[in-house]
CSV table of C-alpha atoms (C1' of nucleotides) in Angstrom, one decimal:
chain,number,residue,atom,x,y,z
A,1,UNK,CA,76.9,-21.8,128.6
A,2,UNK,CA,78.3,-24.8,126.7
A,3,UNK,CA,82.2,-25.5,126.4
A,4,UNK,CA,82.2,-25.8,123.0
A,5,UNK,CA,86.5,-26.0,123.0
A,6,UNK,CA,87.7,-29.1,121.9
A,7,UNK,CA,88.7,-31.7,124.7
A,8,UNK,CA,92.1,-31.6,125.7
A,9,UNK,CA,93.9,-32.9,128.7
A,10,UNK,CA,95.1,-29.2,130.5
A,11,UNK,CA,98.1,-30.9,131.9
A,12,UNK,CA,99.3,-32.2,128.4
A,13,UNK,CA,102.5,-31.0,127.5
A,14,UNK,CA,104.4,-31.4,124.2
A,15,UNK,CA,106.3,-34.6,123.0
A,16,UNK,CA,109.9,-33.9,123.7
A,17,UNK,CA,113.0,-34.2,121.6
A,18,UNK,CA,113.8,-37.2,122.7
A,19,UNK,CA,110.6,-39.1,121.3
A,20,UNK,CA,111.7,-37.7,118.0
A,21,UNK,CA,115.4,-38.3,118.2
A,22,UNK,CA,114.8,-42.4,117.5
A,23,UNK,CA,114.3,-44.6,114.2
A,24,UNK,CA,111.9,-42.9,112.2
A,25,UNK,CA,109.9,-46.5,112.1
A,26,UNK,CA,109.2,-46.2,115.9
A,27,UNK,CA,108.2,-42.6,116.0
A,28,UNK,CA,105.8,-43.3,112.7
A,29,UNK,CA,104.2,-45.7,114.6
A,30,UNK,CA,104.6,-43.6,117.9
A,31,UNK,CA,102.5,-41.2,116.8
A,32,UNK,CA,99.1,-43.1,116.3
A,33,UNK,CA,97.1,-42.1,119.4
A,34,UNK,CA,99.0,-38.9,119.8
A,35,UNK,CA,97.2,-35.3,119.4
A,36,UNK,CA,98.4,-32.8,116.9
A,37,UNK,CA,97.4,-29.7,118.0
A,38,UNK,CA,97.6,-26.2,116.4
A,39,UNK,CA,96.9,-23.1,118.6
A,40,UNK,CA,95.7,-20.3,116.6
A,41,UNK,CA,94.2,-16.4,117.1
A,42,UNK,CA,93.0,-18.0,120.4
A,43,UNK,CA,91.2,-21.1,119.0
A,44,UNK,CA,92.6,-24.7,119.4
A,45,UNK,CA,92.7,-26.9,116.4
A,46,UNK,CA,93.4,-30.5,117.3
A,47,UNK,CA,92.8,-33.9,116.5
A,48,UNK,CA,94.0,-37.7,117.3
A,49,UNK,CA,96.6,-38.8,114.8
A,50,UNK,CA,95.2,-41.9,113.1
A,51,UNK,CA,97.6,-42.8,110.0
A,52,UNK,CA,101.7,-42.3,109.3
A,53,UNK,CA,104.2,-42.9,106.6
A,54,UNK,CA,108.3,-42.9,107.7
A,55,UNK,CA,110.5,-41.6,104.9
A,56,UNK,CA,113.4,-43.3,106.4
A,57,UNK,CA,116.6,-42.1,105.1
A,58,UNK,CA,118.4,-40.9,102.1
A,59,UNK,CA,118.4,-44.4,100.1
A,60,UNK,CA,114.4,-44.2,100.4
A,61,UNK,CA,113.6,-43.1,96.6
A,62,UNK,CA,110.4,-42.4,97.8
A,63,UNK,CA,111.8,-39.9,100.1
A,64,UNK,CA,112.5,-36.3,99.5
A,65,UNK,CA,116.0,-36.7,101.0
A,66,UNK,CA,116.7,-39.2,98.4
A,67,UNK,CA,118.1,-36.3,95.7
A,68,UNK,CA,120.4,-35.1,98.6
A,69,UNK,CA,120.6,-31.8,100.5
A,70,UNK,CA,118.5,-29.8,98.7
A,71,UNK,CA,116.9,-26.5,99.9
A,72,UNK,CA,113.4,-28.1,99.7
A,73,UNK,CA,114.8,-31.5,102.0
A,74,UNK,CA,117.2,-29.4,104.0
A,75,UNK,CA,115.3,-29.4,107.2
A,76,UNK,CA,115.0,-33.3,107.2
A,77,UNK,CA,118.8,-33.4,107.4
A,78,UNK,CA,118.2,-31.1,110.6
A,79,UNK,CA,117.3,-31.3,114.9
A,80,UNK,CA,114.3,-34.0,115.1
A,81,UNK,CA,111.7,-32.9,116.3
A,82,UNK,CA,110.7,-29.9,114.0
A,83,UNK,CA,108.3,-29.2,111.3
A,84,UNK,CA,108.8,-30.2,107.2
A,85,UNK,CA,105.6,-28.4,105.5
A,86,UNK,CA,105.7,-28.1,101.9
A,87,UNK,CA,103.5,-27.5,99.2
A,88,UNK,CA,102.2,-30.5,96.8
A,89,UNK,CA,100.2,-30.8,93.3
A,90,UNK,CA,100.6,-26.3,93.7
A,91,UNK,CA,97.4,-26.0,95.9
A,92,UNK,CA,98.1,-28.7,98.7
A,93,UNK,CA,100.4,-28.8,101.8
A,94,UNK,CA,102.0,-32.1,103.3
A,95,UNK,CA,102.5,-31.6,107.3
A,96,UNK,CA,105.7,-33.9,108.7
A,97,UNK,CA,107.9,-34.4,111.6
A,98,UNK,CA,111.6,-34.7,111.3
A,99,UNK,CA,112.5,-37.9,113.1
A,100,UNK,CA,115.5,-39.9,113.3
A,101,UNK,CA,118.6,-41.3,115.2
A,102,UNK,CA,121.3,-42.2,113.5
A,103,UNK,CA,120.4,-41.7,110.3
A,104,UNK,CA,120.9,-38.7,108.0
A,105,UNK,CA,117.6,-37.6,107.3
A,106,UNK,CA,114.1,-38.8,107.8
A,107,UNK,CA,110.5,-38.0,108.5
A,108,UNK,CA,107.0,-39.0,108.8
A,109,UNK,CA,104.1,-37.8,107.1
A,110,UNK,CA,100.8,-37.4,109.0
A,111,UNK,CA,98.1,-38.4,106.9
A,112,UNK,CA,94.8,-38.3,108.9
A,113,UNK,CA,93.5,-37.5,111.9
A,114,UNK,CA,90.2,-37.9,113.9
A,115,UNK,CA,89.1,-34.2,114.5
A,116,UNK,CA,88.1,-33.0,118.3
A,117,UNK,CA,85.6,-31.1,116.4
A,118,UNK,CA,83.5,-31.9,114.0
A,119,UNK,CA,83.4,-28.4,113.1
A,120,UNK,CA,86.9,-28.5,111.9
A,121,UNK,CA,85.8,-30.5,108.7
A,122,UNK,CA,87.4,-33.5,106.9
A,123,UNK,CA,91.0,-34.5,108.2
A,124,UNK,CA,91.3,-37.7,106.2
A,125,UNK,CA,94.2,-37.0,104.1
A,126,UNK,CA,97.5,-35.4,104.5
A,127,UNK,CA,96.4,-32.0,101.7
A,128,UNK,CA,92.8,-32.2,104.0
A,129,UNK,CA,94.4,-32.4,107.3
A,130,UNK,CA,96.6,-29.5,107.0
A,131,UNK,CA,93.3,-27.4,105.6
A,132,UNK,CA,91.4,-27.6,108.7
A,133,UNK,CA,94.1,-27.2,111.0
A,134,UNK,CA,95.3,-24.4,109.1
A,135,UNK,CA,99.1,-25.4,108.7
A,136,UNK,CA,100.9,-24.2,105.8
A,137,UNK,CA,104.3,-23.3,104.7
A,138,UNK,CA,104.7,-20.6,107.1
A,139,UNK,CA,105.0,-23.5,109.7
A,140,UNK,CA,108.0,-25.3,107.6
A,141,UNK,CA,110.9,-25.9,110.0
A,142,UNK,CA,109.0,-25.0,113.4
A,143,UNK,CA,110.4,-26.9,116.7
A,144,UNK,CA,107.4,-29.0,117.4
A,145,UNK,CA,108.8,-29.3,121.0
A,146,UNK,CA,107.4,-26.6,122.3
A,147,UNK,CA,104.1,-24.5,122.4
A,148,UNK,CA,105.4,-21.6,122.0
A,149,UNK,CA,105.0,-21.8,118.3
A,150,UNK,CA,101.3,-22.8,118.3
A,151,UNK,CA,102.1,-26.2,116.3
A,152,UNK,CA,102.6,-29.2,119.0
A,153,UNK,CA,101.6,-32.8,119.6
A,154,UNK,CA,100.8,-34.5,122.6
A,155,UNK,CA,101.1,-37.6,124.0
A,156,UNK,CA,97.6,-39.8,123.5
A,157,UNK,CA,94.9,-39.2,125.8
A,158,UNK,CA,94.4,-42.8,126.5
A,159,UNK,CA,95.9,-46.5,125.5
A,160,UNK,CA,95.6,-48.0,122.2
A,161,UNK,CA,92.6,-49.7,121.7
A,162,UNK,CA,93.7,-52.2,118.9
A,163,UNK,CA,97.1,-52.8,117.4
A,164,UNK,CA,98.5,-51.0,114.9
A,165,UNK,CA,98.6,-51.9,111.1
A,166,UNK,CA,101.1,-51.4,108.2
A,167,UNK,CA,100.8,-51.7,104.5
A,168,UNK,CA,102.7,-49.9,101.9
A,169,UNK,CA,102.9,-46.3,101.4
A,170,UNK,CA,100.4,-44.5,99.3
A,171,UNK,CA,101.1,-41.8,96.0
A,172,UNK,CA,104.7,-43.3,95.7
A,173,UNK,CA,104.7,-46.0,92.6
A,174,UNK,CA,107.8,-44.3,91.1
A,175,UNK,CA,109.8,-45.4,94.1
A,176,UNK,CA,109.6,-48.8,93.0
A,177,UNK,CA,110.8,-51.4,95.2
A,178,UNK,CA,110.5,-48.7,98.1
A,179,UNK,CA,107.2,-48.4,97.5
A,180,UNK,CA,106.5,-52.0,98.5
A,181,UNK,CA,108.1,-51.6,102.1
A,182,UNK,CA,105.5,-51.4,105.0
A,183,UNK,CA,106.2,-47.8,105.9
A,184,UNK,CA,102.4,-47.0,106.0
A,185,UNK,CA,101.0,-47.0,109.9
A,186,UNK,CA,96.9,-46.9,110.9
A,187,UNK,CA,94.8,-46.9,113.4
A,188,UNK,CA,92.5,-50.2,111.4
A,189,UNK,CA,89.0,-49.1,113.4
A,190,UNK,CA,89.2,-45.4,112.6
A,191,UNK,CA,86.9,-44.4,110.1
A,192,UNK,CA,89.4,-41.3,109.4
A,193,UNK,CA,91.7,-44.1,107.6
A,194,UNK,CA,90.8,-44.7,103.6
A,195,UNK,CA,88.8,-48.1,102.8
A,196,UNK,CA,90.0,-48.1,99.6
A,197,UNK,CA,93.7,-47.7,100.5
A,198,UNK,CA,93.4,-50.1,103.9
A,199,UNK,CA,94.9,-52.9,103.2
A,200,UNK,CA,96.7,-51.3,100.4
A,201,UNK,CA,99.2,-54.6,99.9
A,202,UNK,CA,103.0,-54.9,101.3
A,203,UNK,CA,105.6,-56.7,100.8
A,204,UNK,CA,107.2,-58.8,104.0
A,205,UNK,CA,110.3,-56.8,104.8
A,206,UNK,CA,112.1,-60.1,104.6
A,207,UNK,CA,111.0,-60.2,100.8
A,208,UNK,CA,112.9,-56.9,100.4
A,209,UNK,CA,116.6,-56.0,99.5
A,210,UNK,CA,118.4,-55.3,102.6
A,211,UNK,CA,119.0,-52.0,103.3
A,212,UNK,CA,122.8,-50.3,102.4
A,213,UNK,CA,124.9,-50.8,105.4
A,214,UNK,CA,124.9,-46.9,107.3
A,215,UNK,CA,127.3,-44.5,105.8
B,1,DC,C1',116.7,-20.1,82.0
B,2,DT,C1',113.2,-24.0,80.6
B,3,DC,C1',111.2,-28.3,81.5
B,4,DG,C1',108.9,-32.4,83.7
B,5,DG,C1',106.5,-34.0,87.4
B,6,DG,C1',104.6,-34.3,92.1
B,7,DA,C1',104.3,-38.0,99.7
B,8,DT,C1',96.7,-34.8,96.6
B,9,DT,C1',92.1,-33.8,95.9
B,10,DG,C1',87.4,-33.3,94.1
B,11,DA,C1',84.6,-33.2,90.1
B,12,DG,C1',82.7,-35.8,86.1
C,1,DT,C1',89.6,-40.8,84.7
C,2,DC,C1',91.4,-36.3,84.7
C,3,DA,C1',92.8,-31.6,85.6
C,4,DA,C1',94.1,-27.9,88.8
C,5,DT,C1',98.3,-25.1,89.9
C,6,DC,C1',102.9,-23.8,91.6
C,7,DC,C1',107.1,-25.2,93.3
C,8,DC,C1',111.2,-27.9,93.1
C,9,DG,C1',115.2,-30.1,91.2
C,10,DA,C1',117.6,-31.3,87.0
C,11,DG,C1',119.9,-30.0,83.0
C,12,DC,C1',121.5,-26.9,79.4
DNA sequence: CTCGGGATTGAG
DNA sequence: TCAATCCCGAGC
């Protein structure tokens, strides 16, 4: 009889706080080449990150955290390490990690992976990803730092192949100049990561206004 | 309470 | 290019 589970190291254990408790920039990019993995009713759901976006702190206008404390941003002012799941455009959901260090709130979106199984259908795209993984709002603040709660990631499975690209983030025009920053991080080989939005154009950070001394 | 808009997607 | 569809945050 075939193994048809998905591949996955059996010794793999979960990312620990500590990799999510630095500046959300090196954990965005940190997390290419990691496996996001959701246990379910017995089945394993998993997939090789591929493409980020850090939502750095509460100055980002593109950032959720930017209108303050709210009840929807709350958990991104929280422990790093946990879950931010929310619904978008009232039919998709957005799967992100809280990250930080000493900043007051930030996160980083997951916006495609490369599926262990084919099976599990299209995982470009952060609405897509969350689909065939089966993450919803029910999984909003989970600690991601365990297994316990069937949502985890792993560390990758083998060295980067290539080095990593950045470009600026994608769906967030109305940010303006924080829309130019090169906060969007991919895997360039993966055919999981958009043509179209590839080499989506940034702006050198030293171009940029500096960013606000920390509070 | 109403109102405007969204870190997307898929169809036309 | 456009609409689906519901939640959130702002303002009265």
């Amino acid at each position: 009889m075939i193994d048809r589970r998905p591949r996955l190291d059996h010794e793999a254990v979960p990312l620990g706080r500590e990799f999510y408790a630095r500046p959300t920039l090196d954990v965005a990019r940190d997390l290419l080449g990691c496996q996001l993995v959701h246990d379910v009713d017995g089945q394993r759901r998993c997939g090789r990150i591929v493409e980020t976006e850090a939502y750095v702190d509460i100055d980002d206008l593109a950032s959720h955290a930017s209108k303050g404390r709210t009840a929807r941003a709350d958990v991104m002012y929280g422990a790093p390490g946990h879950a931010y799941v929310y619904l978008i455009y009232g039919m998709h959901h957005c799967f992100n990690v809280v990250a930080r260090d000493t900043e007051l709130a930030g996160a980083v979106l997951i916006r495609a992976l490369e599926p262990d199984d084919a099976a599990l259908g299209r995982t470009d795209g952060p609405g897509r990803l969350c689909r065939a993984l089966g993450i919803d709002r029910r999984h909003n603040r989970l600690d991601l730092t365990t297994t316990a709660g069937g949502l985890w990631i792993a560390p990758p499975l083998a060295p980067l192949a290539e080095p990593i690209e950045a470009s600026a983030r994608i769906g967030v025009d109305y940010a303006g100049e924080w829309a130019a920053r090169p906060w969007r991080f991919f895997l360039p080989s993966s055919a999981w990561v958009s043509a179209r939005q590839r080499r989506r154009p940034a702006l050198p950070e030293a171009r940029l206004p500096t960013l606000p001394p920390e509070a």
